Amino acid sequence: MTQLAITGHRGLSAELEAEVDRMIRAAVAESGSGVVGVSCLADGADAVFAQAVLDAGGSLVAVLPAAEYRESLPEDYRPVYDRLLARAGEVVRLPFVTPDPRAYMEAGKRMIDESDSLLAVWDGQPGRGPGGTADVVAYARSRGVPVTVLWPEGAIR
């Protein structure tokens, strides 16, 4: 059983999300049967990954950064979030109320600390703020957790 975490960009274009979906599904398939996906279930890469894990017959661990996390997500995405959360076999709720950079970073650390490896849908650029994809990748690398970066060649976020 492989515990595989995800970090990645949000707000992807439909075209980029479709390509990322193909890349994530291939990576999940390589993990073999019984994969456990660890995700914050945000829109974008997290949601694509969570659905790919479930479609592959794996199980899902949802790490929720804060009590008001759902309200911070795009309104049109919330039904997808609700559906994915309902399918999670385990839900980890961090003790923060407001989803802010500290809560996001602690959620990223929790995912890494409980996983064998990390998939990062990342353009390789510095983060736009603390607690984002670049910081989670740096944390994973500092802990010796293998990181697989998935980003379509030539794509711009």
PDB file of C-alpha atoms in Angstrom:
ATOM      1  CA  MET A   1       0.000   0.000   0.000  1.00  0.00           C
ATOM      2  CA  THR A   2       1.489   3.304  -1.128  1.00  0.00           C
ATOM      3  CA  GLN A   3       0.554   6.611   0.527  1.00  0.00           C
ATOM      4  CA  LEU A   4       0.798   9.262  -2.168  1.00  0.00           C
ATOM      5  CA  ALA A   5       0.275  12.971  -1.426  1.00  0.00           C
ATOM      6  CA  ILE A   6      -0.533  15.778  -3.832  1.00  0.00           C
ATOM      7  CA  THR A   7       0.294  19.436  -4.003  1.00  0.00           C
ATOM      8  CA  GLY A   8      -0.368  21.646  -6.950  1.00  0.00           C
ATOM      9  CA  HIS A   9      -1.628  24.788  -8.502  1.00  0.00           C
ATOM     10  CA  ARG A  10      -5.213  25.953  -8.410  1.00  0.00           C
ATOM     11  CA  GLY A  11      -7.093  27.914 -11.044  1.00  0.00           C
ATOM     12  CA  LEU A  12      -5.825  25.884 -14.000  1.00  0.00           C
ATOM     13  CA  SER A  13      -7.321  26.507 -17.435  1.00  0.00           C
ATOM     14  CA  ALA A  14      -9.577  23.746 -18.762  1.00  0.00           C
ATOM     15  CA  GLU A  15      -6.927  22.766 -21.320  1.00  0.00           C
ATOM     16  CA  LEU A  16      -4.141  22.624 -18.743  1.00  0.00           C
ATOM     17  CA  GLU A  17      -6.324  20.743 -16.265  1.00  0.00           C
ATOM     18  CA  ALA A  18      -7.089  18.100 -18.909  1.00  0.00           C
ATOM     19  CA  GLU A  19      -3.374  17.547 -19.550  1.00  0.00           C
ATOM     20  CA  VAL A  20      -2.633  17.479 -15.823  1.00  0.00           C
ATOM     21  CA  ASP A  21      -5.433  14.930 -15.405  1.00  0.00           C
ATOM     22  CA  ARG A  22      -3.729  12.600 -17.899  1.00  0.00           C
ATOM     23  CA  MET A  23      -0.377  13.009 -16.136  1.00  0.00           C
ATOM     24  CA  ILE A  24      -1.834  12.403 -12.677  1.00  0.00           C
ATOM     25  CA  ARG A  25      -3.765   9.323 -13.800  1.00  0.00           C
ATOM     26  CA  ALA A  26      -0.574   7.840 -15.257  1.00  0.00           C
ATOM     27  CA  ALA A  27       1.319   8.529 -12.014  1.00  0.00           C
ATOM     28  CA  VAL A  28      -1.458   7.033  -9.885  1.00  0.00           C
ATOM     29  CA  ALA A  29      -1.520   3.931 -12.104  1.00  0.00           C
ATOM     30  CA  GLU A  30       2.233   3.516 -11.582  1.00  0.00           C
ATOM     31  CA  SER A  31       1.638   3.399  -7.819  1.00  0.00           C
ATOM     32  CA  GLY A  32      -0.214   0.129  -8.234  1.00  0.00           C
ATOM     33  CA  SER A  33      -3.335  -1.177  -6.575  1.00  0.00           C
ATOM     34  CA  GLY A  34      -4.197  -0.142  -3.073  1.00  0.00           C
ATOM     35  CA  VAL A  35      -2.902   3.407  -3.444  1.00  0.00           C
ATOM     36  CA  VAL A  36      -3.945   5.789  -0.689  1.00  0.00           C
ATOM     37  CA  GLY A  37      -4.252   9.365  -1.914  1.00  0.00           C
ATOM     38  CA  VAL A  38      -3.662  12.163   0.582  1.00  0.00           C
ATOM     39  CA  SER A  39      -5.171  15.480  -0.492  1.00  0.00           C
ATOM     40  CA  CYS A  40      -6.559  18.778   0.793  1.00  0.00           C
ATOM     41  CA  LEU A  41      -9.237  18.480  -1.919  1.00  0.00           C
ATOM     42  CA  ALA A  42      -8.768  22.007  -3.230  1.00  0.00           C
ATOM     43  CA  ASP A  43      -9.910  22.868  -6.724  1.00  0.00           C
ATOM     44  CA  GLY A  44      -7.330  22.184  -9.420  1.00  0.00           C
ATOM     45  CA  ALA A  45      -4.627  19.552  -9.009  1.00  0.00           C
ATOM     46  CA  ASP A  46      -5.913  18.277  -5.632  1.00  0.00           C
ATOM     47  CA  ALA A  47      -9.365  17.481  -6.983  1.00  0.00           C
ATOM     48  CA  VAL A  48      -8.045  15.907 -10.182  1.00  0.00           C
ATOM     49  CA  PHE A  49      -5.758  13.702  -8.088  1.00  0.00           C
ATOM     50  CA  ALA A  50      -8.477  12.703  -5.613  1.00  0.00           C
ATOM     51  CA  GLN A  51     -10.791  11.637  -8.430  1.00  0.00           C
ATOM     52  CA  ALA A  52      -7.986   9.704 -10.159  1.00  0.00           C
ATOM     53  CA  VAL A  53      -7.212   7.821  -6.936  1.00  0.00           C
ATOM     54  CA  LEU A  54     -10.870   6.917  -6.446  1.00  0.00           C
ATOM     55  CA  ASP A  55     -11.253   5.898 -10.104  1.00  0.00           C
ATOM     56  CA  ALA A  56      -8.224   3.604  -9.694  1.00  0.00           C
ATOM     57  CA  GLY A  57      -9.903   1.862  -6.768  1.00  0.00           C
ATOM     58  CA  GLY A  58      -7.724   3.539  -4.166  1.00  0.00           C
ATOM     59  CA  SER A  59      -8.772   5.212  -0.968  1.00  0.00           C
ATOM     60  CA  LEU A  60      -8.658   8.849  -0.011  1.00  0.00           C
ATOM     61  CA  VAL A  61      -7.414  10.706   3.066  1.00  0.00           C
ATOM     62  CA  ALA A  62      -8.649  14.289   3.186  1.00  0.00           C
ATOM     63  CA  VAL A  63      -6.527  16.777   5.134  1.00  0.00           C
ATOM     64  CA  LEU A  64      -8.589  19.876   5.835  1.00  0.00           C
ATOM     65  CA  PRO A  65      -6.475  22.928   6.715  1.00  0.00           C
ATOM     66  CA  ALA A  66      -9.144  24.839   8.659  1.00  0.00           C
ATOM     67  CA  ALA A  67     -12.741  24.792   9.846  1.00  0.00           C
ATOM     68  CA  GLU A  68     -13.718  27.491   7.324  1.00  0.00           C
ATOM     69  CA  TYR A  69     -11.824  25.849   4.454  1.00  0.00           C
ATOM     70  CA  ARG A  70     -14.892  24.976   2.372  1.00  0.00           C
ATOM     71  CA  GLU A  71     -16.042  28.601   2.380  1.00  0.00           C
ATOM     72  CA  SER A  72     -12.674  29.679   0.948  1.00  0.00           C
ATOM     73  CA  LEU A  73     -13.087  27.469  -2.118  1.00  0.00           C
ATOM     74  CA  PRO A  74     -14.737  28.747  -5.321  1.00  0.00           C
ATOM     75  CA  GLU A  75     -18.503  28.500  -4.962  1.00  0.00           C
ATOM     76  CA  ASP A  76     -18.975  26.551  -8.190  1.00  0.00           C
ATOM     77  CA  TYR A  77     -16.379  23.993  -7.018  1.00  0.00           C
ATOM     78  CA  ARG A  78     -17.979  23.299  -3.620  1.00  0.00           C
ATOM     79  CA  PRO A  79     -20.325  20.506  -4.861  1.00  0.00           C
ATOM     80  CA  VAL A  80     -17.263  18.649  -6.220  1.00  0.00           C
ATOM     81  CA  TYR A  81     -15.464  19.197  -2.911  1.00  0.00           C
ATOM     82  CA  ASP A  82     -18.502  17.879  -0.998  1.00  0.00           C
ATOM     83  CA  ARG A  83     -18.665  14.765  -3.189  1.00  0.00           C
ATOM     84  CA  LEU A  84     -14.939  14.033  -2.794  1.00  0.00           C
ATOM     85  CA  LEU A  85     -15.035  14.665   0.956  1.00  0.00           C
ATOM     86  CA  ALA A  86     -17.973  12.263   1.312  1.00  0.00           C
ATOM     87  CA  ARG A  87     -15.891   9.548  -0.390  1.00  0.00           C
ATOM     88  CA  ALA A  88     -12.833  10.032   1.820  1.00  0.00           C
ATOM     89  CA  GLY A  89     -12.088   7.020   4.003  1.00  0.00           C
ATOM     90  CA  GLU A  90     -10.393   9.259   6.553  1.00  0.00           C
ATOM     91  CA  VAL A  91     -10.711  12.977   7.261  1.00  0.00           C
ATOM     92  CA  VAL A  92      -8.001  14.847   9.169  1.00  0.00           C
ATOM     93  CA  ARG A  93      -9.170  18.231  10.453  1.00  0.00           C
ATOM     94  CA  LEU A  94      -6.407  20.605  11.505  1.00  0.00           C
ATOM     95  CA  PRO A  95      -7.072  22.910  14.479  1.00  0.00           C
ATOM     96  CA  PHE A  96      -7.184  26.165  12.520  1.00  0.00           C
ATOM     97  CA  VAL A  97     -10.355  28.187  11.985  1.00  0.00           C
ATOM     98  CA  THR A  98      -9.318  30.407   9.081  1.00  0.00           C
ATOM     99  CA  PRO A  99      -7.600  28.970   6.014  1.00  0.00           C
ATOM    100  CA  ASP A 100      -4.477  31.093   5.782  1.00  0.00           C
ATOM    101  CA  PRO A 101      -0.862  30.490   4.713  1.00  0.00           C
ATOM    102  CA  ARG A 102       0.039  28.916   8.076  1.00  0.00           C
ATOM    103  CA  ALA A 103      -2.919  26.514   7.919  1.00  0.00           C
ATOM    104  CA  TYR A 104      -2.063  25.573   4.329  1.00  0.00           C
ATOM    105  CA  MET A 105       1.576  24.933   5.214  1.00  0.00           C
ATOM    106  CA  GLU A 106       0.641  22.800   8.214  1.00  0.00           C
ATOM    107  CA  ALA A 107      -1.734  20.811   6.004  1.00  0.00           C
ATOM    108  CA  GLY A 108       1.077  20.304   3.477  1.00  0.00           C
ATOM    109  CA  LYS A 109       3.421  19.131   6.240  1.00  0.00           C
ATOM    110  CA  ARG A 110       0.806  16.735   7.586  1.00  0.00           C
ATOM    111  CA  MET A 111       0.318  15.224   4.138  1.00  0.00           C
ATOM    112  CA  ILE A 112       4.070  14.804   3.627  1.00  0.00           C
ATOM    113  CA  ASP A 113       4.646  13.340   7.089  1.00  0.00           C
ATOM    114  CA  GLU A 114       2.051  10.648   6.398  1.00  0.00           C
ATOM    115  CA  SER A 115       3.057   9.808   2.822  1.00  0.00           C
ATOM    116  CA  ASP A 116       5.654   7.755   1.000  1.00  0.00           C
ATOM    117  CA  SER A 117       5.966  10.191  -1.887  1.00  0.00           C
ATOM    118  CA  LEU A 118       4.590  13.439  -3.293  1.00  0.00           C
ATOM    119  CA  LEU A 119       3.157  14.348  -6.671  1.00  0.00           C
ATOM    120  CA  ALA A 120       3.607  18.046  -7.366  1.00  0.00           C
ATOM    121  CA  VAL A 121       1.689  19.732 -10.156  1.00  0.00           C
ATOM    122  CA  TRP A 122       4.138  22.578 -10.192  1.00  0.00           C
ATOM    123  CA  ASP A 123       5.549  24.938 -12.789  1.00  0.00           C
ATOM    124  CA  GLY A 124       8.831  25.124 -10.843  1.00  0.00           C
ATOM    125  CA  GLN A 125       8.377  28.799 -10.010  1.00  0.00           C
ATOM    126  CA  PRO A 126       8.584  30.338  -6.523  1.00  0.00           C
ATOM    127  CA  GLY A 127       5.307  30.485  -4.655  1.00  0.00           C
ATOM    128  CA  ARG A 128       2.954  33.448  -4.892  1.00  0.00           C
ATOM    129  CA  GLY A 129       2.715  33.365  -1.117  1.00  0.00           C
ATOM    130  CA  PRO A 130       3.761  31.231   1.838  1.00  0.00           C
ATOM    131  CA  GLY A 131       2.286  27.764   2.243  1.00  0.00           C
ATOM    132  CA  GLY A 132       1.867  27.062  -1.459  1.00  0.00           C
ATOM    133  CA  THR A 133       3.107  24.372  -3.798  1.00  0.00           C
ATOM    134  CA  ALA A 134       6.755  25.488  -3.847  1.00  0.00           C
ATOM    135  CA  ASP A 135       6.903  25.444  -0.038  1.00  0.00           C
ATOM    136  CA  VAL A 136       5.330  21.993   0.199  1.00  0.00           C
ATOM    137  CA  VAL A 137       7.819  20.650  -2.365  1.00  0.00           C
ATOM    138  CA  ALA A 138      10.697  22.186  -0.389  1.00  0.00           C
ATOM    139  CA  TYR A 139       9.406  20.621   2.819  1.00  0.00           C
ATOM    140  CA  ALA A 140       9.082  17.188   1.211  1.00  0.00           C
ATOM    141  CA  ARG A 141      12.608  17.390  -0.153  1.00  0.00           C
ATOM    142  CA  SER A 142      13.951  18.489   3.254  1.00  0.00           C
ATOM    143  CA  ARG A 143      12.355  15.376   4.766  1.00  0.00           C
ATOM    144  CA  GLY A 144      13.724  13.055   2.087  1.00  0.00           C
ATOM    145  CA  VAL A 145      10.292  12.292   0.675  1.00  0.00           C
ATOM    146  CA  PRO A 146      10.516  11.576  -3.066  1.00  0.00           C
ATOM    147  CA  VAL A 147       8.876  14.248  -5.226  1.00  0.00           C
ATOM    148  CA  THR A 148       7.593  13.710  -8.752  1.00  0.00           C
ATOM    149  CA  VAL A 149       6.964  17.002 -10.524  1.00  0.00           C
ATOM    150  CA  LEU A 150       4.208  16.907 -13.132  1.00  0.00           C
ATOM    151  CA  TRP A 151       3.969  19.866 -15.464  1.00  0.00           C
ATOM    152  CA  PRO A 152       3.234  19.879 -19.197  1.00  0.00           C
ATOM    153  CA  GLU A 153       6.251  21.089 -21.158  1.00  0.00           C
ATOM    154  CA  GLY A 154       5.815  24.677 -22.266  1.00  0.00           C
ATOM    155  CA  ALA A 155       2.668  25.236 -20.200  1.00  0.00           C
ATOM    156  CA  ILE A 156       2.205  28.582 -18.500  1.00  0.00           C
ATOM    157  CA  ARG A 157       0.104  28.996 -15.404  1.00  0.00           C
TER     158      ARG A 157
END
